[in-house]
PDB file of C-alpha atoms in Angstrom:
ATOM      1  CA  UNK A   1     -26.637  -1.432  -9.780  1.00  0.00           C
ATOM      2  CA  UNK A   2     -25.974  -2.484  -6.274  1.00  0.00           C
ATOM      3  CA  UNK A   3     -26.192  -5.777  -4.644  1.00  0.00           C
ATOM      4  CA  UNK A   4     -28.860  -6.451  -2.398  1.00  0.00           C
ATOM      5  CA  UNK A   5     -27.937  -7.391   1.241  1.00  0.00           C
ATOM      6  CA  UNK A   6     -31.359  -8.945   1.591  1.00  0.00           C
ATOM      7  CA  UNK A   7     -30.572 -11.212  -1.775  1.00  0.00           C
ATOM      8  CA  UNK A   8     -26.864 -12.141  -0.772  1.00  0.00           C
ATOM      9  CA  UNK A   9     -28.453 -13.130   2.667  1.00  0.00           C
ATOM     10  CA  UNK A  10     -26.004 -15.327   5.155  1.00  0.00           C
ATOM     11  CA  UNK A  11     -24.078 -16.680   2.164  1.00  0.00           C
ATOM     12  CA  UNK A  12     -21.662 -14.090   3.315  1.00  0.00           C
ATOM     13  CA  UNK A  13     -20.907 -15.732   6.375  1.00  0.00           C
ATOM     14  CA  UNK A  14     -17.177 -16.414   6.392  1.00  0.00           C
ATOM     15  CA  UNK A  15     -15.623 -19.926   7.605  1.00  0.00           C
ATOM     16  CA  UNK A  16     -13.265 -19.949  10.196  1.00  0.00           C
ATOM     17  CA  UNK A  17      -9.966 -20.916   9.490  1.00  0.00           C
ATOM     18  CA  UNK A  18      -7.030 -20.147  12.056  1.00  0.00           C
ATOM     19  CA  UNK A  19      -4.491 -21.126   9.739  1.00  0.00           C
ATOM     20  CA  UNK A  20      -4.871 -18.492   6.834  1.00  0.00           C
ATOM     21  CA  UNK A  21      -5.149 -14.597   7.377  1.00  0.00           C
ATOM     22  CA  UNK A  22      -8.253 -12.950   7.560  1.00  0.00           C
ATOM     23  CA  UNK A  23      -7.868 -10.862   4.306  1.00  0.00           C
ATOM     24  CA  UNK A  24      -7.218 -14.196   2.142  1.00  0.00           C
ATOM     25  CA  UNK A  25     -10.380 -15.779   3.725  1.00  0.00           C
ATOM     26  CA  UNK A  26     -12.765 -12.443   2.378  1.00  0.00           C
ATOM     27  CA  UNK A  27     -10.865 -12.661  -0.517  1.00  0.00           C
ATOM     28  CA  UNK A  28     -12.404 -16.393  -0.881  1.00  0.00           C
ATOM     29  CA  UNK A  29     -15.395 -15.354  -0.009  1.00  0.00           C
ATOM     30  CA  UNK A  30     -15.854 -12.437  -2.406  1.00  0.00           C
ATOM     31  CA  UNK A  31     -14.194 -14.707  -5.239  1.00  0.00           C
ATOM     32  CA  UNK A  32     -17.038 -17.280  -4.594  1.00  0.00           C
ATOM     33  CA  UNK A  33     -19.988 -14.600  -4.255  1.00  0.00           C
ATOM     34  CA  UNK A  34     -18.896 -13.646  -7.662  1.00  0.00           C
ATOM     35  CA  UNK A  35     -17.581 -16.262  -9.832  1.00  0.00           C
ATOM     36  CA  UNK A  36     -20.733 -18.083  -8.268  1.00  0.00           C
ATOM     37  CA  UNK A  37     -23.123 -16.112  -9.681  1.00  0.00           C
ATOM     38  CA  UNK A  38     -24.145 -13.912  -7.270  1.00  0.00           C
ATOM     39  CA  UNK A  39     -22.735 -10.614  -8.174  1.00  0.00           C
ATOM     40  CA  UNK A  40     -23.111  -9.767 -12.415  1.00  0.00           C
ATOM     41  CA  UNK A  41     -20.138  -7.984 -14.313  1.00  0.00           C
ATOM     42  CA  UNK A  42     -21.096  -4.473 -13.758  1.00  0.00           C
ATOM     43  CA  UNK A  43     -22.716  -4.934 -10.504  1.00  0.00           C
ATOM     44  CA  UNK A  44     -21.613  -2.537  -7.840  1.00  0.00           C
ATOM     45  CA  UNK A  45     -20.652  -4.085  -4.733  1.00  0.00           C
ATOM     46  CA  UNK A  46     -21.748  -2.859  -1.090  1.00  0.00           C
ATOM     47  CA  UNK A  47     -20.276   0.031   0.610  1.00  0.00           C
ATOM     48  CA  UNK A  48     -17.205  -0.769   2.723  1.00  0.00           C
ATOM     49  CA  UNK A  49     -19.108  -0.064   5.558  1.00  0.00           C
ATOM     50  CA  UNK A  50     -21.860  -2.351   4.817  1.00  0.00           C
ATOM     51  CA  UNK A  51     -19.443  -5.293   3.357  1.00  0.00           C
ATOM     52  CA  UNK A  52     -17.505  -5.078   6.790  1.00  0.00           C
ATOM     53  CA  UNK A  53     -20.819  -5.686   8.502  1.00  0.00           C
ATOM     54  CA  UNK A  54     -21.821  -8.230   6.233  1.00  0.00           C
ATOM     55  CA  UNK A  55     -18.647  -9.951   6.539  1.00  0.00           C
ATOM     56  CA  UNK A  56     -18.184  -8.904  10.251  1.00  0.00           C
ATOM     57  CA  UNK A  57     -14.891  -7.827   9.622  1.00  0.00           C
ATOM     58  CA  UNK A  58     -12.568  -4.694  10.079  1.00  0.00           C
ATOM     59  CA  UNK A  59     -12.729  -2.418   7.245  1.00  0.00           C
ATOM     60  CA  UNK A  60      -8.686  -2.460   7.103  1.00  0.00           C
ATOM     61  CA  UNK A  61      -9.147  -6.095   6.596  1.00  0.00           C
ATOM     62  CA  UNK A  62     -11.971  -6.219   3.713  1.00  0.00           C
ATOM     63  CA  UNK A  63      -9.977  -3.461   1.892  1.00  0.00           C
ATOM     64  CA  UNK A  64      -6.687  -5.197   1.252  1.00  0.00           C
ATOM     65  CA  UNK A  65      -9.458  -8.460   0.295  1.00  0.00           C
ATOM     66  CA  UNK A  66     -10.499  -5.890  -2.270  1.00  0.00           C
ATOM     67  CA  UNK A  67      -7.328  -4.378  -3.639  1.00  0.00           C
ATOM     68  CA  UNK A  68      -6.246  -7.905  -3.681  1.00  0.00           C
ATOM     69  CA  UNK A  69      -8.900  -8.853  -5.999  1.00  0.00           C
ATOM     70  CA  UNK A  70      -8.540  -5.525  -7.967  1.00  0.00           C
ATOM     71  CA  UNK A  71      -5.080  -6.510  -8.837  1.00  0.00           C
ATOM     72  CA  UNK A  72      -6.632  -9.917 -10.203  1.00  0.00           C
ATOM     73  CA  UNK A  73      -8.769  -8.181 -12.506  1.00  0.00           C
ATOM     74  CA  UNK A  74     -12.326  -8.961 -10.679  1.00  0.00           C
ATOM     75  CA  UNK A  75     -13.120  -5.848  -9.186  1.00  0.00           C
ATOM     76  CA  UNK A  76     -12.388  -2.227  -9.968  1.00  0.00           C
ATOM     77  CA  UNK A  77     -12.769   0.665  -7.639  1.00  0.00           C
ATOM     78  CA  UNK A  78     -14.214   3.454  -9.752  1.00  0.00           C
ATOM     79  CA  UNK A  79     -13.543   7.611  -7.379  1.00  0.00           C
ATOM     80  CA  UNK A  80     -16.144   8.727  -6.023  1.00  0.00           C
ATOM     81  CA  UNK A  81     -18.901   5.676  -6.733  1.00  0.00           C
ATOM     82  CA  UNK A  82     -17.645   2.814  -4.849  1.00  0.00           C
ATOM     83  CA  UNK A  83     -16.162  -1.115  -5.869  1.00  0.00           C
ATOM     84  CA  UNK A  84     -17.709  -2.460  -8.928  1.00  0.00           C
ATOM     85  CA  UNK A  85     -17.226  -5.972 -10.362  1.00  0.00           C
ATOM     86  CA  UNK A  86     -15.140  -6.020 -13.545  1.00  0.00           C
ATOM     87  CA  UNK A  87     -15.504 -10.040 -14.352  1.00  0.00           C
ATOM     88  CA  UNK A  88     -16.309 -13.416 -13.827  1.00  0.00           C
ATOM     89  CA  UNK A  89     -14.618 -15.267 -16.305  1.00  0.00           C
ATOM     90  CA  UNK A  90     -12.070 -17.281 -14.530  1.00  0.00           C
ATOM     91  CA  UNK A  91     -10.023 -18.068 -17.681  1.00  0.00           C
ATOM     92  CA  UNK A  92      -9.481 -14.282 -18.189  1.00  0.00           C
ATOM     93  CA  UNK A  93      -9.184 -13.938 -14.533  1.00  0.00           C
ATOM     94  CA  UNK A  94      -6.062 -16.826 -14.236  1.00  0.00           C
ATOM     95  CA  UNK A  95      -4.310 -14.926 -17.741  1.00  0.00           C
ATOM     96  CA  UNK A  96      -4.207 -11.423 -15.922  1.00  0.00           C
ATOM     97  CA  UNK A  97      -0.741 -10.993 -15.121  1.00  0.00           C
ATOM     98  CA  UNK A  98      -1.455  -8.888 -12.427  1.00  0.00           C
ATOM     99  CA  UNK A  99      -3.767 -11.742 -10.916  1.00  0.00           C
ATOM    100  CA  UNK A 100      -1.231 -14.234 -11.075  1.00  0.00           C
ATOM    101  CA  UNK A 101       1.536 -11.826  -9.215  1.00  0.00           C
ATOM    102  CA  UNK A 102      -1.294 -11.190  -6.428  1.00  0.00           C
ATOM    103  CA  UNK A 103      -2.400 -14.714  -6.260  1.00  0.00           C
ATOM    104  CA  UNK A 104       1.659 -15.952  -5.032  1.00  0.00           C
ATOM    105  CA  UNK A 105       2.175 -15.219  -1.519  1.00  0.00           C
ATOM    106  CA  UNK A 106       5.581 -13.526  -1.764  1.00  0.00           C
ATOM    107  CA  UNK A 107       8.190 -13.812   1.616  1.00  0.00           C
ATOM    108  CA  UNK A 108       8.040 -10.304   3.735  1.00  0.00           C
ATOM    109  CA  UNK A 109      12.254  -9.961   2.877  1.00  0.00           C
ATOM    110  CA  UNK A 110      11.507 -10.319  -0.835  1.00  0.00           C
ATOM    111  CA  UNK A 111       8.062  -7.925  -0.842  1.00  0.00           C
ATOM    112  CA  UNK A 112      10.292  -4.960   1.132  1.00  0.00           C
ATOM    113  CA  UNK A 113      13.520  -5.444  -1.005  1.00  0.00           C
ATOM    114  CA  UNK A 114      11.324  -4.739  -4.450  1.00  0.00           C
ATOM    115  CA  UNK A 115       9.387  -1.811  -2.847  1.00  0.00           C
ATOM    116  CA  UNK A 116      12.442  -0.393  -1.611  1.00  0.00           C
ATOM    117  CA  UNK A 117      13.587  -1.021  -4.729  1.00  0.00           C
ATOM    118  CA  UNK A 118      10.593   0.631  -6.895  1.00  0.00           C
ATOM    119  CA  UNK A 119      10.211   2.970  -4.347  1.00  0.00           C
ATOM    120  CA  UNK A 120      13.320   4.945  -4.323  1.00  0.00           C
ATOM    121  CA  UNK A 121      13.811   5.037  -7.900  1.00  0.00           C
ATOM    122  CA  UNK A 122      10.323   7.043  -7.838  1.00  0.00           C
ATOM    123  CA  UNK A 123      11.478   9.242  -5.249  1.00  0.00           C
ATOM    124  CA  UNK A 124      14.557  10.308  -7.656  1.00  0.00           C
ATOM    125  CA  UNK A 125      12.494  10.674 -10.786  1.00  0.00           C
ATOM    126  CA  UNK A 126      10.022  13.294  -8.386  1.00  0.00           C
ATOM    127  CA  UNK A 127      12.740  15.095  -7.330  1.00  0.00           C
ATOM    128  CA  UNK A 128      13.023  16.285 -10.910  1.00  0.00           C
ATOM    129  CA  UNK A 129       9.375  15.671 -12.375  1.00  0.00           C
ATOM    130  CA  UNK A 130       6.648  16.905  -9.382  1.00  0.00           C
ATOM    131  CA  UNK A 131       4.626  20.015  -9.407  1.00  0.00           C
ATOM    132  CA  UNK A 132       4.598  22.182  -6.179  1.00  0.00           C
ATOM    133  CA  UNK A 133       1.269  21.372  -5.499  1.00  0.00           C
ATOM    134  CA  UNK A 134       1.894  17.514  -5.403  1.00  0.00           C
ATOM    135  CA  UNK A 135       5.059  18.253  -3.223  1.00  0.00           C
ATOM    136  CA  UNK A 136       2.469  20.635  -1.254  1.00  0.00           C
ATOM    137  CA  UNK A 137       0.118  17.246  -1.145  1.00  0.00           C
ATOM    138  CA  UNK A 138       2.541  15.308   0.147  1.00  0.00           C
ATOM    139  CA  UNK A 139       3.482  17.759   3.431  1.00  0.00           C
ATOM    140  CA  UNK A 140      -0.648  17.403   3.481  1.00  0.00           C
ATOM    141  CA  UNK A 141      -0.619  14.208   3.853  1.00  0.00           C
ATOM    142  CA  UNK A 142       2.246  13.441   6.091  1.00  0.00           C
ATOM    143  CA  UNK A 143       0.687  15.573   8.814  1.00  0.00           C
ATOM    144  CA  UNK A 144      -2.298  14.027   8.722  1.00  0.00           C
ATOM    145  CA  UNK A 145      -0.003  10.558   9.132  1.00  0.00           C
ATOM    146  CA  UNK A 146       1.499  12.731  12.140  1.00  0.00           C
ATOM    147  CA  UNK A 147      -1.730  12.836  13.560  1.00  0.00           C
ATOM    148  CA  UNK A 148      -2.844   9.444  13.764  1.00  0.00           C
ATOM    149  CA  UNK A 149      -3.146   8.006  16.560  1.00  0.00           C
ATOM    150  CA  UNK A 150      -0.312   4.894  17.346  1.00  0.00           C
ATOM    151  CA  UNK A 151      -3.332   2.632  18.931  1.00  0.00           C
ATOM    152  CA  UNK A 152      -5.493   3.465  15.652  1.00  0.00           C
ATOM    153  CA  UNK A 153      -3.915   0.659  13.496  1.00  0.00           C
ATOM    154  CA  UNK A 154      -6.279   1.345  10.069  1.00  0.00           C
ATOM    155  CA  UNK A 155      -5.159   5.080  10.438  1.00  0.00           C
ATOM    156  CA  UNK A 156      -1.826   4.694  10.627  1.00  0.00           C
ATOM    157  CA  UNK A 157      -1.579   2.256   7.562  1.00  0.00           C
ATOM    158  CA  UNK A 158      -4.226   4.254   5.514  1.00  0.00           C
ATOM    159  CA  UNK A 159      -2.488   7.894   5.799  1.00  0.00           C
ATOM    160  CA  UNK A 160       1.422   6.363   5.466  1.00  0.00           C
ATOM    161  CA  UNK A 161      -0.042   4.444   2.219  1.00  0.00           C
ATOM    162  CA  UNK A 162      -1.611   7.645   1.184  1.00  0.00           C
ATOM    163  CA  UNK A 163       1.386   9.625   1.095  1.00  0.00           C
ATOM    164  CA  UNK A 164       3.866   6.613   0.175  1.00  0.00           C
ATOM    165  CA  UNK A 165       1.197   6.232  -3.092  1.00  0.00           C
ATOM    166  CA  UNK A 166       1.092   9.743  -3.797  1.00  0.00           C
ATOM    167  CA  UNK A 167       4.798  10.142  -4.132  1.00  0.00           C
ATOM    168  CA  UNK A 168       4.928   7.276  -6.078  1.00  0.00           C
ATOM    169  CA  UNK A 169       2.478   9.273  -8.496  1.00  0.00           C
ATOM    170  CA  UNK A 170       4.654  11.398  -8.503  1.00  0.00           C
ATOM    171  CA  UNK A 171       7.305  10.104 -10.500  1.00  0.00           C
ATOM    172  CA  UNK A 172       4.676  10.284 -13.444  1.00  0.00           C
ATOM    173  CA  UNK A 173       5.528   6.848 -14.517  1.00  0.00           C
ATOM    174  CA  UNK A 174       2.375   4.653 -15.203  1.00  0.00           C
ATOM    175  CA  UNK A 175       4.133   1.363 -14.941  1.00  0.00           C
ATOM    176  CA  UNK A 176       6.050   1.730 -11.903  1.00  0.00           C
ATOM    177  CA  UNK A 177       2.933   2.716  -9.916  1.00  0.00           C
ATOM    178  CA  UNK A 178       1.105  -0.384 -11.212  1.00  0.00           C
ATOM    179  CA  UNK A 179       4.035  -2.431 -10.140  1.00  0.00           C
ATOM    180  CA  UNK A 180       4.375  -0.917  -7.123  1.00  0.00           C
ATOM    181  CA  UNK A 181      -0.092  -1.186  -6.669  1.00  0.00           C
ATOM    182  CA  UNK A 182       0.848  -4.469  -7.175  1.00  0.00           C
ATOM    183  CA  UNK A 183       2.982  -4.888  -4.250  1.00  0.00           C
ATOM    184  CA  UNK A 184       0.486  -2.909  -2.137  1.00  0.00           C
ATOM    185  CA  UNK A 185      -1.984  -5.782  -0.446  1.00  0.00           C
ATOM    186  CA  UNK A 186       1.112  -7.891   0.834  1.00  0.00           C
ATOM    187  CA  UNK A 187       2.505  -4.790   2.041  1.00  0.00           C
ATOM    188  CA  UNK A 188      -0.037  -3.818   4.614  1.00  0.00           C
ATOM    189  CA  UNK A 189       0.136  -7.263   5.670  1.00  0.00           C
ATOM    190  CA  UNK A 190       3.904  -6.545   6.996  1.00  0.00           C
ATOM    191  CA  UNK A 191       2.848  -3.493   8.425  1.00  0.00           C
ATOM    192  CA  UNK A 192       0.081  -4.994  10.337  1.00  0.00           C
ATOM    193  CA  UNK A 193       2.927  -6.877  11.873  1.00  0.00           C
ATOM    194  CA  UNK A 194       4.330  -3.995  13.103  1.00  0.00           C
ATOM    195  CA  UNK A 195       3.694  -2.143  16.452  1.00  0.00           C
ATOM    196  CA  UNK A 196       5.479   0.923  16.124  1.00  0.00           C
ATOM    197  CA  UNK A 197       5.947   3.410  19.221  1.00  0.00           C
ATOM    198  CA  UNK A 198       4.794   6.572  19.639  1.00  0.00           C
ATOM    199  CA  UNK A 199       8.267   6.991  19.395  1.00  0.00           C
ATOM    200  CA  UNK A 200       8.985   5.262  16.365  1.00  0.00           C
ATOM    201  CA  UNK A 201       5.795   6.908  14.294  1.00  0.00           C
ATOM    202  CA  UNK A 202       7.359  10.417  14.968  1.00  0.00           C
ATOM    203  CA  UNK A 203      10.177   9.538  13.395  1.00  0.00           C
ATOM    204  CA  UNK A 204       8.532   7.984  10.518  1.00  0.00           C
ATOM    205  CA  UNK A 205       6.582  11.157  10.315  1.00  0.00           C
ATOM    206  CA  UNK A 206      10.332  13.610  10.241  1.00  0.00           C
ATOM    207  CA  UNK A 207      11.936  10.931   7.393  1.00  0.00           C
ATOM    208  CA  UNK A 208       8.536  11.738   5.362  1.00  0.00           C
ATOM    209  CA  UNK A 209       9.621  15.446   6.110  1.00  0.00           C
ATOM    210  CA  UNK A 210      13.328  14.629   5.191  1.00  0.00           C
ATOM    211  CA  UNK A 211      12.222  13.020   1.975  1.00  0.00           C
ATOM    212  CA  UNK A 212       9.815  16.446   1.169  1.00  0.00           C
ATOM    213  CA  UNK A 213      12.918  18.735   1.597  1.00  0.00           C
ATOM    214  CA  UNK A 214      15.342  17.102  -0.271  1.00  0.00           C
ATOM    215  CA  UNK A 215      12.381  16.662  -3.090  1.00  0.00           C
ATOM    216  CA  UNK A 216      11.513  20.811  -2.986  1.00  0.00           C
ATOM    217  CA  UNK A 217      15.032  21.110  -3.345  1.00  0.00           C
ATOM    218  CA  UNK A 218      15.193  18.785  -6.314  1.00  0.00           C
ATOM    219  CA  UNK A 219      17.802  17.246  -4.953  1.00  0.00           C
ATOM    220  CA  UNK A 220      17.605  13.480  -6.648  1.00  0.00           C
ATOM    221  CA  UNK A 221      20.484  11.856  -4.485  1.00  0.00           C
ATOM    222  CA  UNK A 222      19.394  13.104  -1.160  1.00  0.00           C
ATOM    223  CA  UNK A 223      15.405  12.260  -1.952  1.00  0.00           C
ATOM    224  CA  UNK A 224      16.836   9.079  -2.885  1.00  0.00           C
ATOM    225  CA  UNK A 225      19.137   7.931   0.128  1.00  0.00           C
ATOM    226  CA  UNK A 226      16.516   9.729   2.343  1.00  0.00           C
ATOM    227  CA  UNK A 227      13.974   7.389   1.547  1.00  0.00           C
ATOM    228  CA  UNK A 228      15.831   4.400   1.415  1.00  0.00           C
ATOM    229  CA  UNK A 229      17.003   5.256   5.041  1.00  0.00           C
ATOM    230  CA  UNK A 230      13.051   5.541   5.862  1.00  0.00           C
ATOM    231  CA  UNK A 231      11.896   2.208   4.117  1.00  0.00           C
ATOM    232  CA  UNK A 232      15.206   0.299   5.673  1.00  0.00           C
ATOM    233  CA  UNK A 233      13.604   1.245   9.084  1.00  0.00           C
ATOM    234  CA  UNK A 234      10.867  -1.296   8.492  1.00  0.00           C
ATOM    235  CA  UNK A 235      12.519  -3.371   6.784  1.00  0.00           C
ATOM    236  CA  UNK A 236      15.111  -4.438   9.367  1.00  0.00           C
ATOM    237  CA  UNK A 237      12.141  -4.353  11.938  1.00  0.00           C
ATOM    238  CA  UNK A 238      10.207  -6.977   9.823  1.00  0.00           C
ATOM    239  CA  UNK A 239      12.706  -9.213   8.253  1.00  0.00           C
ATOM    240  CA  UNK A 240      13.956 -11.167  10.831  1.00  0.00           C
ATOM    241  CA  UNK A 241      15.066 -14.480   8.813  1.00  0.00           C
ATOM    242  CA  UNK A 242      19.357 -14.964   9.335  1.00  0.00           C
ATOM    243  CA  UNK A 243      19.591 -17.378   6.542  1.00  0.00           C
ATOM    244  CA  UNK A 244      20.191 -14.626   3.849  1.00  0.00           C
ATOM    245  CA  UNK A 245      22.164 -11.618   4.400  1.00  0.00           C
ATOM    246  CA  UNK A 246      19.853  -8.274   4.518  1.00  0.00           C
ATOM    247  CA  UNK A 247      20.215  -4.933   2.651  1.00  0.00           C
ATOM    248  CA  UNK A 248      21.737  -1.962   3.662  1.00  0.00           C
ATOM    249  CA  UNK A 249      21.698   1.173   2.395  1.00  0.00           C
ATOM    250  CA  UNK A 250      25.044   0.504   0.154  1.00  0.00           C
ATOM    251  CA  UNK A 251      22.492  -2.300  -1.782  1.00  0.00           C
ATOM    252  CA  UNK A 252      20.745   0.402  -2.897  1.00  0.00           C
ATOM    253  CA  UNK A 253      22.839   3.844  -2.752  1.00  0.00           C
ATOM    254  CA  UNK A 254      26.222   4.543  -4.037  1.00  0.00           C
ATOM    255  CA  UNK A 255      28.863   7.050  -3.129  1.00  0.00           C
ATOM    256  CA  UNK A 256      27.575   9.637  -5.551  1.00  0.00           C
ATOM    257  CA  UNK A 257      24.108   9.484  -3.918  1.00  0.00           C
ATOM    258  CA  UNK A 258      25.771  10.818  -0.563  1.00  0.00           C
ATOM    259  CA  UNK A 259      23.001  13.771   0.241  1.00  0.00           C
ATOM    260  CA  UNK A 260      23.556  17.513   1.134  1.00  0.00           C
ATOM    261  CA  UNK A 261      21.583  17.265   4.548  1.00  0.00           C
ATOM    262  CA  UNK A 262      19.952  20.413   5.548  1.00  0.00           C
ATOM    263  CA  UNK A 263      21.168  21.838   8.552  1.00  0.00           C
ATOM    264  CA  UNK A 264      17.742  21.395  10.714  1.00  0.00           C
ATOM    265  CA  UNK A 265      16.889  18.126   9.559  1.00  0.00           C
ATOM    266  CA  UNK A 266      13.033  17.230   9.375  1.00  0.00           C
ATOM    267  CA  UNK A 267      11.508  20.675   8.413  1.00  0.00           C
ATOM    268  CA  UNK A 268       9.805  21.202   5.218  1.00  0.00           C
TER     269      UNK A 268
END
């Protein structure tokens, strides 16, 4: 059943702390309503809406709290009915792999290089495996990234994870999505970094539509190079640390990936 705001009361209030991210203090703070007692194992947790008011906190913020502590093993999101709480043993909690991989803070350089990584390799394995309709969902849901608006930061994150998760569906591999789920907190953390152009979203928006021709076409190298070229552009905006050398497209493409590019580049 759902918690009751009038029960949790102000134990919600957060505690200020200018040293440590927003998202890892609600994170606390949702760890210690439930461990401590206050939310049961199969208690369903308080909208979004109402947690963010609770917390008095951006929903962007209070989601990546909660896929954080999904990835632990406390809380489980179940479609259509909202964030439930999965446990509250803490022994379990510190043996879930997944837990321990969310609870270390990895660097930005070494988060981008595995999700370019994982990333890609999905991209190939769609270019032979997806349907037309999830190809079809994917030209869905870049336009609606197309749409957002560059000053709406939760938009912008929400519909480029959207389609970004969706074509990592579909590869149809079950492990590589929960690796790459994994991966998925820290990653709008870099992104929230970024303050892309109206400029620069467009042409996030035509490499999306690069990636969705090459995939139609079932064309594995050019889906391939096509979207490490896309997830490159971030990651030489975001890792900005000279001490090791960075990636380039040759760290992850070879000479037989070279794509066939279509003559009007960026139409579907």
């Amino acid at each position: 059943m759902p918690a009751d705001d009038a029960h949790l009361g102000e134990s919600w209030a957060l505690s200020p702390d200018s040293r440590r991210p927003l998202p890892e203090l609600i994170e606390q703070k949702l760890r210690e309503q439930i461990i401590g007692g206050a939310l049961k194992a199969g208690d369903r947790l308080p909208t979004e809406p109402e947690l963010a008011r609770m917390l008095d906190v951006a929903r962007s913020s209070l989601r990546t709290a909660l896929q954080r502590l999904q990835l632990q093993g406390i809380v489980e999101v179940r479609r259509g009915l909202g964030w439930y709480v999965r446990r509250t043993d803490l022994a379990a909690i510190e043996e879930h792999l997944e837990g321990r991989l969310a609870a270390k803070r990895f660097s930005a350089t070494d988060l981008l290089e595995v999700r370019i990584s994982l990333e890609t390799t999905a991209t190939a394995l769609a270019a032979v495996r997806a349907g037309d309709g999830e190809l079809d969902e994917l030209a869905k849901l870049n336009r609606r990234y197309q749409r957002a608006p560059v000053d709406d930061q939760q938009e912008v994150i929400e519909s480029d994870e959207e389609f970004h998760l969706a074509l990592i569906r579909a590869s149809h591999n079950e492990l590589l999505e929960e690796m790459y789920q994994a991966l998925v907190p820290g990653l709008q953390d870099c992104k929230r970094h970024a303050h892309p152009s109206r400029e620069v979203h467009n042409r996030s928006a035509n490499e999306h539509e690069q990636v969705i021709w090459f995939l139609r076409r079932r064309d594995e190298a050019g889906a391939k190079t096509a979207m490490t070229t896309h997830l490159l552009g971030l990651y030489n905006d975001i890792v900005t640390d000279d001490a090791e050398p960075k990636a380039t497209l040759t760290t992850y493409v070879g000479d037989h990936d070279e794509p066939r590019w279509p003559r009007s580049r960026g139409t579907t």
